[in-house]
Tab-separated table of C-alpha atoms in Angstrom:
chain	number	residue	atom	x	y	z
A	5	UNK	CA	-24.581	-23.247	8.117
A	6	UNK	CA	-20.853	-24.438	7.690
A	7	UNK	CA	-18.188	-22.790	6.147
A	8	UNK	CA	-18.510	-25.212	3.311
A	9	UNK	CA	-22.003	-23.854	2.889
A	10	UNK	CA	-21.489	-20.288	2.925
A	11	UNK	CA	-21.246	-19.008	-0.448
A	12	UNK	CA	-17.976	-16.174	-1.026
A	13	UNK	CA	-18.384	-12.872	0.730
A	14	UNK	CA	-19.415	-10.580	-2.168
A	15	UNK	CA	-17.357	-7.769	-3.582
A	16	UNK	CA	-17.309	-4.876	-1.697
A	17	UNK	CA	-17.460	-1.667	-3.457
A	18	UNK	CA	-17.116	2.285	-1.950
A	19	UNK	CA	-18.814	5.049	-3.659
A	20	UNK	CA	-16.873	8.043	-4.083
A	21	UNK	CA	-17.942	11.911	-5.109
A	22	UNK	CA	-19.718	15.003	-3.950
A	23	UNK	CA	-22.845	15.018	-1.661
A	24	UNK	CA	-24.046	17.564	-4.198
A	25	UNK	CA	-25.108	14.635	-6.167
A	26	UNK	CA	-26.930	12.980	-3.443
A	27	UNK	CA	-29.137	11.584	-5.822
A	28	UNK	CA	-26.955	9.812	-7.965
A	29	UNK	CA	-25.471	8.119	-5.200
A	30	UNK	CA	-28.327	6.684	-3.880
A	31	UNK	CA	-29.078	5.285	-7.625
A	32	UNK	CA	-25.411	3.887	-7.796
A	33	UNK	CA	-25.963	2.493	-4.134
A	34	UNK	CA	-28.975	1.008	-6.032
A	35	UNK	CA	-27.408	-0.634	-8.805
A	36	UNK	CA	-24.343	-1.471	-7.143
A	37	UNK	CA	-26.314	-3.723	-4.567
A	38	UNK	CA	-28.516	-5.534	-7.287
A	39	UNK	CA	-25.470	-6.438	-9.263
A	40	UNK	CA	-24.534	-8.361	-5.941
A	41	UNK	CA	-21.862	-5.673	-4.288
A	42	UNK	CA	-21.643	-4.503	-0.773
A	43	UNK	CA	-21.681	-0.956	-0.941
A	44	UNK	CA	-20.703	1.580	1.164
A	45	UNK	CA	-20.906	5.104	0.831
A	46	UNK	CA	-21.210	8.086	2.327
A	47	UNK	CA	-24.171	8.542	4.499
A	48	UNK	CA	-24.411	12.412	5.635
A	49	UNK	CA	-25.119	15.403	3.697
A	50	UNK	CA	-24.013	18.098	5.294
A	51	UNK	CA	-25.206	20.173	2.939
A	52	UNK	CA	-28.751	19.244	3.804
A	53	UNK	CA	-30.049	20.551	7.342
A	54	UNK	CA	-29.786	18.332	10.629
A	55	UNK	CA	-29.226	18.892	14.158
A	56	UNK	CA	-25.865	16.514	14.017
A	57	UNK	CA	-24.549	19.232	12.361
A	58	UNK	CA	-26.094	22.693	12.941
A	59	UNK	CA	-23.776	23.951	15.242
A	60	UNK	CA	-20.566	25.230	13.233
A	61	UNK	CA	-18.069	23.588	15.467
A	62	UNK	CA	-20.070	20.158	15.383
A	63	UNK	CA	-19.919	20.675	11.929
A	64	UNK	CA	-16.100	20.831	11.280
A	65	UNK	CA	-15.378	18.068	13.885
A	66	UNK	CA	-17.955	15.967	11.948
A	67	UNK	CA	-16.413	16.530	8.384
A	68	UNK	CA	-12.983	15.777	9.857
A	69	UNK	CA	-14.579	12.414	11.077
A	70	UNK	CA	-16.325	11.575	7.901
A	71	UNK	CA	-13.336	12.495	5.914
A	72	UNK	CA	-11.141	10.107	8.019
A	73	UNK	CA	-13.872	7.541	8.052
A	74	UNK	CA	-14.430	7.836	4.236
A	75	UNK	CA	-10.819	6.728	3.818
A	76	UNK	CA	-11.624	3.756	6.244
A	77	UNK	CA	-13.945	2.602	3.836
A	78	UNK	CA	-11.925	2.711	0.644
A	79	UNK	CA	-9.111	0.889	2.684
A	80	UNK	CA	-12.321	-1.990	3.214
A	81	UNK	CA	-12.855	-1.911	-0.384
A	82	UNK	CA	-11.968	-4.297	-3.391
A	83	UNK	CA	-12.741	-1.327	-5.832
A	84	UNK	CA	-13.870	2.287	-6.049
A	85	UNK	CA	-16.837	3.651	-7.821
A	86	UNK	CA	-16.597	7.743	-8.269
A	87	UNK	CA	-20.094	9.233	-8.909
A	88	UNK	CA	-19.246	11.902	-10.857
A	89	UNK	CA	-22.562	13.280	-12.926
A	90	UNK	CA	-20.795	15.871	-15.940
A	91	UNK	CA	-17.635	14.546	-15.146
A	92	UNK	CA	-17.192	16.998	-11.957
A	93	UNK	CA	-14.802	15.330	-9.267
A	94	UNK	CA	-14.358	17.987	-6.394
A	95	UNK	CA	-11.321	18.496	-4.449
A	96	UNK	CA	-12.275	15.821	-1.419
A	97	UNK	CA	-13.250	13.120	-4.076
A	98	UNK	CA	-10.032	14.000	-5.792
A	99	UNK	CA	-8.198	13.339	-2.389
A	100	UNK	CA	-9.857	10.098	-1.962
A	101	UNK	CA	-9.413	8.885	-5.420
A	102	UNK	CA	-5.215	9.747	-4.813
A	103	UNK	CA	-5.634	7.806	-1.302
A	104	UNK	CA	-7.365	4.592	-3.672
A	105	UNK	CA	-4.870	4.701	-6.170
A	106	UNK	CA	-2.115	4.761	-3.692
A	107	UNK	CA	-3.858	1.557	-2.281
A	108	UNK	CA	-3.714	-0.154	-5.857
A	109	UNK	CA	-7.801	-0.031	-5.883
A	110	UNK	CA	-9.249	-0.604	-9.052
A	111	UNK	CA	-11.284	2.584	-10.007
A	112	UNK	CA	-14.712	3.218	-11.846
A	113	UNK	CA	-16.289	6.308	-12.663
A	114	UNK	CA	-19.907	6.762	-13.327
A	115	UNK	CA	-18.858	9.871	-16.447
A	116	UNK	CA	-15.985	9.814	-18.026
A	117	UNK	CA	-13.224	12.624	-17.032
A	118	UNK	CA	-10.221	13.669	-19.287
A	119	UNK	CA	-6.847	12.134	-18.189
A	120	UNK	CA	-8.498	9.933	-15.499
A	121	UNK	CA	-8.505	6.490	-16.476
């Protein structure tokens, strides 16, 4: 291939909201990548048991990581997805929705929320 041959990198979007919903992000991670997006997302539940994380003081070193690495991704980003089933956006998606907004990301939600636009 040449660079005249290589078709445009496609958009890259993050997905945004609580683990809780694990669910729902894999299904936006699923539609997101047929309509032809990168995604990325988060990818561990801490709330779900694993060895990475059973020790307590693994656990907050690791959340500190994926925080800070979450934030890496939105920075990678041309736009921000929140998964946000009911409308709920928890304090760590609200964070990272500030953090996008600061950036000038464009910003989708999945439910609508009152006074988020």
């Amino acid at each position: 291939m040449t660079a005249d041959t290589i078709p445009p990198r496609p958009p890259i979007v993050v997905l945004c909201g609580s683990t809780r919903f694990w669910d729902a992000l894999a299904e936006a991670a699923l539609y997101e990548t047929a309509a032809g997006r990168i995604v990325l997302a988060p990818c561990c539940d801490l709330k779900r048991p694993h060895p990475l994380w059973s020790d307590p003081a693994s656990t907050d070193r690791l959340k500190r990581l994926l925080d800070d690495l979450h934030l890496r991704k939105i920075d990678l980003a041309d736009d921000v997805l929140i998964v946000n089933p009911g409308g709920y956006i928890g304090d760590s998606t609200r964070r990272e929705v500030a953090y996008a907004r600061s950036l000038g990301k464009p910003i989708r939600y999945t439910h609508s929320v009152p006074g988020h636009t």
